[in-house]
Tab-separated table of C-alpha atoms in Angstrom:
chain	number	residue	atom	x	y	z
A	1	MET	CA	29.738	-47.964	98.450
A	2	ALA	CA	28.891	-45.183	100.821
A	3	THR	CA	27.273	-44.926	104.221
A	4	CYS	CA	24.092	-42.917	104.067
A	5	THR	CA	22.991	-41.645	107.348
A	6	TRP	CA	19.272	-40.494	108.147
A	7	ASP	CA	19.337	-36.579	108.865
A	8	GLY	CA	15.554	-36.048	108.080
A	9	GLY	CA	12.552	-35.926	110.600
A	10	THR	CA	9.696	-38.114	110.061
A	11	ASP	CA	10.005	-39.143	106.451
A	12	ASN	CA	9.856	-40.833	103.549
A	13	TRP	CA	13.002	-43.017	102.501
A	14	ASN	CA	13.193	-42.374	98.531
A	15	ASP	CA	14.062	-38.393	99.037
A	16	ALA	CA	18.110	-37.152	98.866
A	17	ALA	CA	17.285	-34.462	101.306
A	18	ASN	CA	16.725	-36.516	104.277
A	19	TRP	CA	19.884	-38.302	103.783
A	20	ASN	CA	23.618	-37.308	104.103
A	21	THR	CA	25.949	-39.473	102.031
A	22	ASP	CA	29.951	-39.904	103.148
A	23	GLY	CA	32.040	-38.959	100.654
A	24	ALA	CA	29.479	-38.396	98.044
A	25	THR	CA	26.313	-36.253	97.151
A	26	ASP	CA	23.888	-36.543	99.339
A	27	ARG	CA	21.496	-39.362	98.378
A	28	VAL	CA	18.690	-41.983	98.035
A	29	PRO	CA	20.917	-44.842	99.132
A	30	ILE	CA	21.685	-47.131	96.499
A	31	THR	CA	23.074	-51.452	96.029
A	32	GLY	CA	25.318	-52.058	98.466
A	33	ASP	CA	25.234	-48.697	100.678
A	34	ASP	CA	25.386	-49.083	104.592
A	35	VAL	CA	22.522	-47.368	105.841
A	36	VAL	CA	22.587	-46.181	109.573
A	37	ILE	CA	18.845	-44.326	111.194
A	38	ASN	CA	19.820	-42.857	114.329
A	39	THR	CA	17.171	-40.416	114.718
A	40	ALA	CA	15.490	-40.426	118.220
A	41	GLY	CA	11.426	-39.877	117.452
A	42	ALA	CA	11.851	-39.694	113.969
A	43	THR	CA	9.765	-42.843	111.657
A	44	VAL	CA	11.300	-43.478	108.108
A	45	THR	CA	9.432	-45.005	105.772
A	46	LEU	CA	10.619	-47.183	103.325
A	47	ASP	CA	8.558	-46.028	99.841
A	48	VAL	CA	10.142	-47.982	97.627
A	49	HIS	CA	11.236	-51.652	97.307
A	50	ILE	CA	15.097	-53.007	97.553
A	51	GLY	CA	15.693	-56.482	96.443
A	52	GLY	CA	14.316	-58.185	93.097
A	53	GLY	CA	14.642	-56.950	90.281
A	54	GLN	CA	14.629	-53.628	91.515
A	55	THR	CA	16.804	-50.525	90.428
A	56	ASN	CA	18.839	-50.984	94.672
A	57	THR	CA	18.510	-54.655	94.931
A	58	GLY	CA	19.985	-55.000	98.980
A	59	LEU	CA	21.822	-52.371	100.846
A	60	GLY	CA	25.207	-53.397	102.185
A	61	ASP	CA	24.641	-53.269	106.247
A	62	LEU	CA	21.540	-51.695	108.038
A	63	THR	CA	22.200	-49.894	111.328
A	64	LEU	CA	19.135	-47.809	113.675
A	65	THR	CA	20.258	-46.363	116.626
A	66	ALA	CA	17.397	-44.509	117.135
A	67	GLY	CA	14.674	-43.806	115.313
A	68	THR	CA	11.957	-46.448	113.260
A	69	LEU	CA	12.262	-47.845	109.974
A	70	THR	CA	8.440	-49.178	108.754
A	71	THR	CA	8.025	-51.044	105.674
A	72	ASN	CA	5.087	-49.504	105.151
A	73	ASP	CA	3.690	-46.645	102.719
A	74	GLY	CA	0.343	-48.308	102.494
A	75	SER	CA	2.104	-50.674	100.521
A	76	ASN	CA	4.225	-53.656	101.874
A	77	ARG	CA	7.551	-52.510	101.019
A	78	MET	CA	10.418	-54.978	99.773
A	79	LEU	CA	13.389	-55.233	101.800
A	80	THR	CA	16.271	-56.946	100.958
A	81	VAL	CA	20.047	-56.574	103.306
A	82	THR	CA	22.657	-58.349	102.106
A	83	GLY	CA	25.261	-57.343	104.732
A	84	ASP	CA	24.087	-57.186	108.655
A	85	VAL	CA	20.660	-55.853	110.266
A	86	THR	CA	22.433	-53.987	113.898
A	87	ILE	CA	19.640	-52.673	116.102
A	88	THR	CA	20.458	-51.201	119.369
A	89	GLY	CA	18.141	-48.934	119.726
A	90	GLY	CA	14.682	-47.632	117.795
A	91	GLY	CA	13.047	-50.088	115.929
A	92	LEU	CA	12.046	-52.322	112.720
A	93	LEU	CA	9.029	-52.962	111.500
A	94	CYS	CA	8.285	-55.266	109.232
A	95	ASN	CA	4.226	-54.984	108.764
A	96	SER	CA	3.611	-57.963	105.996
A	97	SER	CA	6.863	-57.421	103.946
A	98	THR	CA	8.901	-59.634	102.370
A	99	VAL	CA	12.645	-59.083	104.444
A	100	SER	CA	15.656	-60.404	103.363
A	101	VAL	CA	18.799	-60.492	105.400
A	102	ASN	CA	22.083	-62.004	105.791
A	103	SER	CA	22.150	-61.475	109.701
A	104	PHE	CA	20.282	-59.773	112.633
A	105	THR	CA	21.632	-58.358	116.226
A	106	ILE	CA	19.097	-56.913	118.571
A	107	SER	CA	20.079	-55.548	121.504
A	108	SER	CA	18.480	-55.260	124.885
A	109	GLY	CA	17.149	-51.689	123.750
A	110	GLY	CA	16.105	-52.619	119.887
A	111	THR	CA	13.136	-53.298	118.819
A	112	LEU	CA	12.300	-55.668	115.802
A	113	SER	CA	8.642	-56.399	114.521
A	114	ALA	CA	8.981	-59.664	112.542
A	115	PRO	CA	6.608	-60.055	109.296
A	116	ASP	CA	3.014	-61.142	109.725
A	117	ALA	CA	1.610	-64.215	108.467
A	118	SER	CA	1.033	-61.890	104.921
A	119	GLY	CA	5.503	-61.861	104.715
A	120	SER	CA	8.263	-63.399	105.068
A	121	LEU	CA	12.068	-63.126	106.899
A	122	THR	CA	14.786	-64.589	105.420
A	123	ILE	CA	17.844	-64.718	106.363
A	124	ASN	CA	21.126	-65.961	105.064
A	125	GLY	CA	24.104	-65.933	106.529
A	126	THR	CA	26.166	-64.935	110.042
A	127	LYS	CA	27.467	-62.265	111.876
A	128	ASN	CA	30.757	-63.654	113.724
A	129	ALA	CA	28.295	-66.896	114.235
A	130	TRP	CA	25.176	-65.579	114.668
A	131	SER	CA	22.427	-65.223	112.089
A	132	PHE	CA	19.419	-64.036	114.683
A	133	GLN	CA	20.933	-62.631	118.067
A	134	ASN	CA	18.672	-61.541	119.693
A	135	ASN	CA	18.937	-59.547	123.535
A	136	SER	CA	15.751	-58.008	123.754
A	137	THR	CA	12.194	-58.399	124.690
A	138	ASN	CA	11.188	-55.770	122.171
A	139	PHE	CA	10.613	-58.762	119.395
A	140	SER	CA	7.517	-59.887	118.559
A	141	HIS	CA	6.482	-62.625	115.970
A	142	ASN	CA	3.221	-61.417	114.884
A	143	ASN	CA	2.979	-64.774	114.350
A	144	GLY	CA	4.735	-65.119	110.841
A	145	THR	CA	7.770	-67.754	110.041
A	146	ILE	CA	11.270	-66.791	109.531
A	147	THR	CA	13.640	-68.858	108.260
A	148	GLN	CA	16.919	-69.869	107.632
A	149	THR	CA	19.227	-70.753	104.595
A	150	ASN	CA	22.820	-70.938	105.897
A	151	ALA	CA	24.242	-72.496	109.193
A	152	GLY	CA	24.552	-69.500	112.145
A	153	HIS	CA	23.277	-69.695	115.799
A	154	ILE	CA	19.939	-68.369	117.097
A	155	LYS	CA	19.498	-66.945	120.490
A	156	SER	CA	15.585	-67.334	121.685
A	157	VAL	CA	13.861	-65.828	124.716
A	158	SER	CA	11.528	-68.020	125.895
A	159	SER	CA	8.837	-64.897	126.541
A	160	ASN	CA	8.670	-63.846	123.353
A	161	PRO	CA	10.171	-66.679	120.812
A	162	MET	CA	9.818	-66.511	116.802
A	163	TYR	CA	6.414	-67.960	116.038
A	164	ASN	CA	6.846	-70.219	112.859
A	165	PHE	CA	10.803	-71.301	111.902
A	166	ILE	CA	11.878	-73.248	109.105
A	167	MET	CA	15.661	-74.468	108.375
A	168	ASN	CA	16.122	-74.581	104.946
A	169	SER	CA	19.715	-74.565	103.468
A	170	SER	CA	19.823	-73.975	100.039
A	171	SER	CA	23.219	-75.726	99.955
A	172	SER	CA	24.187	-78.229	102.217
A	173	ASP	CA	22.513	-81.071	104.644
A	174	SER	CA	24.836	-80.149	107.220
A	175	HIS	CA	24.216	-76.616	107.545
A	176	GLU	CA	23.302	-76.292	111.241
A	177	ALA	CA	20.520	-73.905	113.178
A	178	VAL	CA	22.196	-73.833	116.349
A	179	PHE	CA	19.421	-72.399	119.256
A	180	ARG	CA	20.517	-71.507	122.356
A	181	PRO	CA	17.638	-69.725	125.143
A	182	SER	CA	19.085	-66.347	126.312
A	183	SER	CA	18.929	-67.255	130.059
A	184	GLY	CA	18.371	-70.476	132.267
A	185	THR	CA	18.366	-74.065	130.190
A	186	ASP	CA	14.611	-74.121	128.888
A	187	CYS	CA	15.419	-73.098	125.254
A	188	VAL	CA	12.129	-72.919	122.759
A	189	ILE	CA	13.009	-72.909	119.377
A	190	ALA	CA	9.835	-71.332	117.767
A	191	ALA	CA	5.546	-71.112	119.189
A	192	ASN	CA	4.418	-72.833	116.801
A	193	GLU	CA	5.731	-74.490	113.991
A	194	VAL	CA	9.204	-75.985	113.595
A	195	THR	CA	9.755	-77.475	109.514
A	196	VAL	CA	13.562	-78.785	109.125
A	197	THR	CA	13.415	-78.955	104.890
A	198	ARG	CA	16.977	-79.482	104.937
A	199	GLY	CA	19.636	-79.134	107.235
A	200	ILE	CA	19.940	-79.379	111.020
A	201	VAL	CA	18.225	-77.871	113.830
A	202	LYS	CA	19.950	-78.475	117.261
A	203	LEU	CA	20.959	-76.963	120.820
A	204	ASN	CA	24.035	-75.087	121.390
A	205	THR	CA	24.066	-77.127	124.650
A	206	VAL	CA	23.012	-80.937	124.403
A	207	SER	CA	21.394	-80.927	128.206
A	208	ASN	CA	19.189	-78.367	127.439
A	209	ASN	CA	15.258	-78.611	127.066
A	210	ALA	CA	13.800	-77.781	123.961
A	211	SER	CA	10.373	-76.978	123.089
A	212	MET	CA	7.655	-75.669	119.967
A	213	GLY	CA	4.298	-75.983	118.344
A	214	SER	CA	5.098	-79.082	115.965
A	215	LEU	CA	7.862	-79.908	114.592
A	216	THR	CA	7.772	-81.156	111.104
A	217	ILE	CA	11.430	-83.271	109.813
A	218	GLY	CA	11.925	-83.382	105.872
A	219	SER	CA	13.610	-86.105	104.285
A	220	THR	CA	16.956	-84.125	104.264
A	221	GLY	CA	16.421	-82.568	107.732
A	222	THR	CA	17.931	-83.848	110.761
A	223	PHE	CA	16.283	-82.379	113.894
A	224	GLN	CA	18.366	-83.305	117.133
A	225	ALA	CA	16.588	-83.723	120.492
A	226	SER	CA	17.247	-82.471	124.153
A	227	SER	CA	19.063	-85.217	126.066
A	228	ASN	CA	16.643	-84.159	128.689
A	229	THR	CA	13.162	-83.626	127.367
A	230	THR	CA	11.822	-81.663	123.665
A	231	THR	CA	8.299	-80.806	124.320
A	232	ILE	CA	5.594	-81.245	120.995
A	233	THR	CA	2.641	-78.091	122.233
A	234	SER	CA	0.418	-78.181	119.318
A	235	GLU	CA	0.058	-79.492	116.112
A	236	ALA	CA	1.266	-78.189	112.668
A	237	SER	CA	-1.383	-76.976	109.632
A	238	SER	CA	-1.113	-80.894	108.697
A	239	ASN	CA	-2.242	-82.122	111.761
A	240	TYR	CA	0.540	-83.069	113.109
A	241	ALA	CA	1.979	-82.732	116.523
A	242	ILE	CA	4.949	-84.440	115.156
A	243	GLU	CA	5.703	-86.184	111.864
A	244	VAL	CA	9.284	-87.440	111.050
A	245	SER	CA	10.276	-88.369	107.182
A	246	GLY	CA	14.116	-87.129	107.757
A	247	THR	CA	16.385	-88.028	110.730
A	248	TYR	CA	15.267	-87.441	114.645
A	249	THR	CA	18.239	-87.818	116.946
A	250	ALA	CA	17.139	-88.452	120.211
A	251	ASN	CA	20.321	-88.174	122.140
A	252	ALA	CA	19.111	-90.337	125.307
A	253	GLY	CA	16.427	-88.095	125.450
A	254	THR	CA	12.529	-88.029	126.095
A	255	LEU	CA	9.988	-86.588	123.878
A	256	LYS	CA	6.940	-84.938	125.370
A	257	ILE	CA	3.932	-84.306	123.692
A	258	THR	CA	0.984	-81.664	125.303
A	259	THR	CA	-1.250	-80.950	121.956
A	260	ASP	CA	-4.472	-79.224	123.271
A	261	ASN	CA	-5.895	-81.470	119.699
A	262	ASN	CA	-6.635	-84.454	118.986
A	263	THR	CA	-3.916	-85.326	116.498
A	264	PHE	CA	-1.139	-87.156	114.210
A	265	VAL	CA	1.657	-88.845	115.715
A	266	LYS	CA	4.829	-90.261	112.966
A	267	ILE	CA	7.971	-91.122	114.618
A	268	LEU	CA	10.594	-93.915	112.793
A	269	ASP	CA	12.127	-95.569	115.104
A	270	ASP	CA	14.710	-93.306	116.613
A	271	VAL	CA	13.062	-91.509	119.522
A	272	ASN	CA	13.882	-93.063	122.920
A	273	HIS	CA	11.241	-91.721	125.570
A	274	LEU	CA	7.714	-91.214	124.545
A	275	ILE	CA	5.434	-88.951	126.833
A	276	ILE	CA	1.594	-89.059	126.084
A	277	GLU	CA	0.431	-85.770	128.279
A	278	ALA	CA	-2.478	-83.929	126.420
A	279	ALA	CA	-3.747	-80.892	127.851
A	280	THR	CA	-7.091	-82.176	127.997
A	281	ALA	CA	-7.973	-86.022	128.760
A	282	THR	CA	-10.063	-87.256	125.787
A	283	ARG	CA	-7.634	-86.231	122.971
A	284	VAL	CA	-6.777	-88.753	120.771
A	285	TYR	CA	-3.041	-89.313	119.720
A	286	GLU	CA	-2.872	-91.758	116.573
A	287	TRP	CA	0.784	-92.894	115.285
A	288	VAL	CA	0.580	-93.324	111.837
A	289	ASN	CA	2.867	-95.648	110.510
A	290	ASN	CA	4.859	-99.138	111.872
A	291	THR	CA	6.155	-97.171	114.940
A	292	THR	CA	8.936	-98.405	117.397
A	293	ILE	CA	10.004	-96.480	120.169
A	294	GLN	CA	13.910	-97.054	122.062
A	295	GLY	CA	12.854	-96.304	125.476
A	296	ASN	CA	10.156	-96.395	127.773
A	297	LEU	CA	5.944	-95.255	126.279
A	298	THR	CA	4.010	-93.388	129.280
A	299	ILE	CA	0.505	-92.310	128.995
A	300	ASN	CA	-0.526	-89.429	131.374
A	301	ALA	CA	-3.565	-88.725	129.761
A	302	GLY	CA	-5.194	-88.601	126.543
A	303	ARG	CA	-5.827	-91.436	124.295
A	304	PHE	CA	-2.747	-93.155	122.741
A	305	ALA	CA	-4.011	-95.170	119.163
A	306	HIS	CA	-3.684	-96.474	116.046
A	307	TYR	CA	-5.244	-94.456	113.113
A	308	SER	CA	-4.885	-97.599	111.121
A	309	PRO	CA	-5.455	-100.929	113.321
A	310	ASN	CA	-3.195	-103.003	112.109
A	311	PHE	CA	-0.080	-100.134	112.805
A	312	SER	CA	1.869	-102.233	114.891
A	313	LEU	CA	3.767	-100.191	118.228
A	314	ASP	CA	6.721	-101.527	119.358
A	315	VAL	CA	7.873	-100.417	123.079
A	316	GLN	CA	11.288	-101.662	123.506
A	317	GLY	CA	11.229	-100.450	127.178
A	318	ASP	CA	8.432	-100.126	129.950
A	319	CYS	CA	5.124	-98.714	129.329
A	320	THR	CA	3.408	-97.268	132.211
A	321	ILE	CA	-0.837	-95.587	131.408
A	322	ASN	CA	-1.531	-93.624	134.292
A	323	ASN	CA	-4.891	-91.913	135.441
A	324	THR	CA	-6.872	-90.734	132.060
A	325	GLY	CA	-4.721	-92.012	130.074
A	326	THR	CA	-5.180	-94.873	127.143
A	327	LEU	CA	-3.618	-96.993	124.967
A	328	THR	CA	-6.115	-98.605	122.120
A	329	GLY	CA	-3.661	-101.384	120.658
A	330	GLY	CA	-6.289	-101.979	117.588
A	331	SER	CA	-5.455	-105.351	115.598
A	332	GLY	CA	-1.914	-104.868	115.099
A	333	SER	CA	1.234	-106.362	117.235
A	334	ILE	CA	2.056	-104.671	120.584
A	335	GLU	CA	5.300	-105.475	121.578
A	336	LEU	CA	6.231	-103.663	125.400
A	337	GLY	CA	9.219	-104.589	127.043
A	338	SER	CA	6.290	-103.885	130.562
A	339	LEU	CA	2.454	-103.204	130.921
A	340	THR	CA	1.849	-100.880	134.347
A	341	ILE	CA	-1.459	-99.621	134.326
A	342	ALA	CA	-2.476	-97.746	137.277
A	343	THR	CA	-5.284	-96.556	138.411
A	344	GLY	CA	-7.468	-94.643	136.352
A	345	GLY	CA	-5.785	-95.731	133.446
A	346	THR	CA	-6.694	-98.338	130.525
A	347	TYR	CA	-5.199	-100.628	128.106
A	348	SER	CA	-7.821	-101.621	125.306
A	349	ALA	CA	-5.264	-104.704	124.006
A	350	THR	CA	-5.066	-105.389	120.342
A	351	SER	CA	-7.249	-108.593	118.829
A	352	GLY	CA	-4.132	-109.653	117.507
A	353	THR	CA	-1.524	-110.215	120.157
A	354	THR	CA	0.537	-108.013	122.385
A	355	THR	CA	3.683	-109.377	123.559
A	356	ILE	CA	5.579	-108.902	126.894
A	357	THR	CA	9.499	-108.898	126.213
A	358	ASP	CA	10.912	-107.686	129.367
A	359	ALA	CA	10.144	-107.022	133.263
A	360	TYR	CA	9.880	-103.861	134.703
A	361	SER	CA	11.616	-104.492	137.602
A	362	SER	CA	12.419	-108.288	138.133
A	363	PRO	CA	10.632	-110.023	138.414
A	364	PHE	CA	7.597	-107.902	137.877
A	365	ALA	CA	6.603	-107.016	133.871
A	366	LEU	CA	2.468	-106.613	134.360
A	367	ASN	CA	1.114	-104.770	137.212
A	368	ASN	CA	-2.631	-103.983	136.775
A	369	SER	CA	-4.404	-101.311	138.673
A	370	GLY	CA	-6.825	-99.793	136.005
A	371	THR	CA	-8.725	-101.299	132.972
A	372	PHE	CA	-7.195	-103.967	130.859
A	373	THR	CA	-9.249	-104.840	127.477
A	374	HIS	CA	-8.457	-107.904	126.414
A	375	ASN	CA	-10.848	-107.864	122.870
A	376	SER	CA	-10.370	-111.581	121.833
A	377	GLY	CA	-6.477	-111.086	121.827
A	378	THR	CA	-3.367	-112.949	123.007
A	379	LEU	CA	-0.784	-111.970	125.963
A	380	LYS	CA	2.574	-113.293	125.070
A	381	LEU	CA	5.365	-113.333	127.791
A	382	THR	CA	8.581	-113.943	126.014
A	383	ARG	CA	11.261	-112.589	128.665
A	384	SER	CA	14.269	-114.821	128.956
A	385	GLY	CA	13.908	-114.316	132.640
A	386	ASN	CA	11.080	-114.436	135.322
A	387	GLN	CA	8.284	-112.355	134.291
A	388	ASP	CA	5.484	-112.199	137.203
A	389	PHE	CA	1.684	-110.511	137.218
A	390	LEU	CA	0.506	-108.103	139.729
A	391	GLY	CA	-2.740	-106.389	140.614
A	392	THR	CA	-6.413	-107.429	139.308
A	393	TRP	CA	-6.454	-109.682	136.171
A	394	THR	CA	-10.019	-110.748	136.905
A	395	GLY	CA	-13.634	-109.164	135.841
A	396	SER	CA	-13.302	-106.815	133.536
A	397	SER	CA	-9.522	-106.923	133.021
A	398	ALA	CA	-9.827	-110.968	132.604
A	399	LEU	CA	-7.479	-112.088	130.049
A	400	TYR	CA	-8.142	-113.747	126.949
A	401	ASN	CA	-5.502	-115.896	125.537
A	402	LEU	CA	-2.286	-116.354	127.055
A	403	THR	CA	0.910	-117.707	126.202
A	404	ILE	CA	4.358	-118.853	128.437
A	405	ASP	CA	7.064	-118.539	125.870
A	406	CYS	CA	10.104	-117.983	128.128
A	407	GLY	CA	13.390	-119.217	128.118
A	408	GLY	CA	13.493	-119.418	131.402
A	409	GLY	CA	12.704	-118.696	135.141
A	410	SER	CA	9.186	-118.185	136.059
A	411	GLN	CA	6.050	-116.510	135.325
A	412	GLN	CA	4.025	-116.442	138.611
A	413	ILE	CA	0.852	-114.846	139.101
A	414	ARG	CA	0.666	-112.877	142.729
A	415	ALA	CA	-3.194	-112.931	142.648
A	416	ASN	CA	-6.591	-114.415	141.008
A	417	MET	CA	-6.678	-114.864	137.590
A	418	GLU	CA	-9.127	-115.493	134.815
A	419	ILE	CA	-8.496	-116.154	131.190
A	420	GLU	CA	-11.461	-116.653	129.245
A	421	GLY	CA	-9.818	-118.224	125.889
A	422	GLY	CA	-7.278	-120.721	126.285
A	423	LEU	CA	-3.786	-121.243	128.037
A	424	ILE	CA	-0.837	-122.313	126.268
A	425	ILE	CA	2.713	-122.764	127.944
A	426	THR	CA	5.619	-124.011	125.241
A	427	ASN	CA	8.566	-122.679	127.297
A	428	GLY	CA	9.093	-121.335	131.123
A	429	ASN	CA	7.184	-121.897	134.364
A	430	PHE	CA	3.955	-120.394	134.577
A	431	SER	CA	3.394	-120.615	138.489
A	432	THR	CA	-0.138	-120.108	140.753
A	433	HIS	CA	2.661	-118.987	143.554
A	434	THR	CA	3.044	-120.322	146.406
A	435	ASP	CA	0.224	-118.204	147.557
A	436	ASN	CA	-1.662	-120.563	146.015
A	437	HIS	CA	-3.868	-118.092	143.589
A	438	ASP	CA	-7.065	-119.523	141.930
A	439	LEU	CA	-7.007	-119.799	138.457
A	440	THR	CA	-9.710	-119.629	136.059
A	441	VAL	CA	-9.559	-120.872	132.250
A	442	VAL	CA	-12.504	-121.576	130.222
A	443	ASP	CA	-11.394	-123.470	127.579
A	444	LEU	CA	-7.692	-125.706	127.280
A	445	ILE	CA	-4.797	-125.172	129.379
A	446	THR	CA	-2.288	-127.182	126.717
A	447	VAL	CA	1.360	-127.896	128.207
A	448	ASN	CA	3.448	-128.328	124.700
A	449	GLY	CA	6.659	-127.486	127.007
A	450	GLY	CA	8.093	-125.813	129.832
A	451	THR	CA	6.245	-126.400	132.780
A	452	PHE	CA	2.628	-125.545	134.774
A	453	THR	CA	3.073	-125.468	138.235
A	454	THR	CA	-0.615	-125.407	140.253
A	455	ASN	CA	0.715	-125.596	143.473
A	456	SER	CA	-2.001	-126.132	146.035
A	457	SER	CA	-4.361	-123.837	143.850
A	458	THR	CA	-7.529	-124.038	142.520
A	459	ILE	CA	-8.089	-124.657	139.225
A	460	ASN	CA	-10.791	-124.283	137.092
A	461	CYS	CA	-10.684	-125.117	133.110
A	462	GLY	CA	-11.647	-126.676	129.989
A	463	GLY	CA	-9.581	-129.351	130.469
A	464	ILE	CA	-5.771	-130.112	130.386
A	465	ARG	CA	-3.549	-131.152	126.926
A	466	ASN	CA	0.198	-132.226	127.949
A	467	VAL	CA	2.115	-132.638	124.908
A	468	GLY	CA	5.405	-132.845	126.270
A	469	GLY	CA	5.847	-130.424	129.334
A	470	THR	CA	5.167	-130.794	132.884
A	471	ILE	CA	2.320	-130.670	134.621
A	472	ALA	CA	3.470	-130.213	139.077
């Protein structure tokens, strides 16, 4: 096929007088022709459809070095480029058109105005491994969607990233869309929605930070997160900040959600650390399935709650609730490595059982400087080692039921404690500490095993029943 170079001024595409065709009679570009637009100040208006079932089913390469190509002549025209689009100067204005290309390369002097929400842009291949190489601050996403159907690298300018990005490989679950920032270590994958339908979305450098509006991972999709921080700033049209049905690879990093909406959170069991930091403290984030967090849960602002009250939450690491943060347990099983409630923070406990499995800094497992609301639930300690209480566990932060079922060590209170239900000691050594803190238990203290060490404390209770343990 030939190369057709624009040699007209501001005029319509579909006029042979405006073209210089190498090695052939001048003509309007036909299927497979390469096109060059290099006329400063000229605006070329596409007035025919290119692609689909049209006479011209697709250009070869499209190169713009000066001038502007617009796809709207009063109607939005389809533009298909089976080769590569290179914009070193001038610009391509896609309006509300359906645009399909093999790849994009945009130099610092080039301009790409992507299709808006009524159009679409699909990238089907690569040039020198790049599917979308943007070196320009003159990229406008126009609230549109870019879909990638093959493997390829993407360079993102953080000040003007894509709006919506979809990875949907046409042929392989292992195709990778690999993002890298144009500079620095912070990579904005998309300002709004990121959807991984099929294939993989990842960072070129795993230690770079990643951010996007929302993240949706389909059943055949994979998102490989930053080993530092991956931040979700908004939510999808489905009202999910993150919705994982496929694979989320944590890379030992942190997922941070800052959405300024009441939103849903669907993660499976593969998130490492999770930070909830709602832009407005009154926002509610709801987990929508039984949820496991492999590392730490930190709630800095907003309320993290169950969508259905019987959904469980399992935090393998430490749970920290900071000022204006709230964790609401509902009636499901809540399991935490440790629990720290800072001033202004609140844990509204499950009416079922909250299990503490470890310590945040041995021997300390629980520390309350905020509000603990028991909701008639049970607090259970199970670490095979020391698990001590710090802070306030009286008054409005009293416990209801407390169960000690530890494989060893001691479980000591470092201040007075009130239990409005019962205390059961099955295994371990529950102690009022040598500082002789007061202990009030409204119902029975039952010692099934282990040891209850009273020191010289004042013990007020509904009764003590020693089944097979030791009271010292």
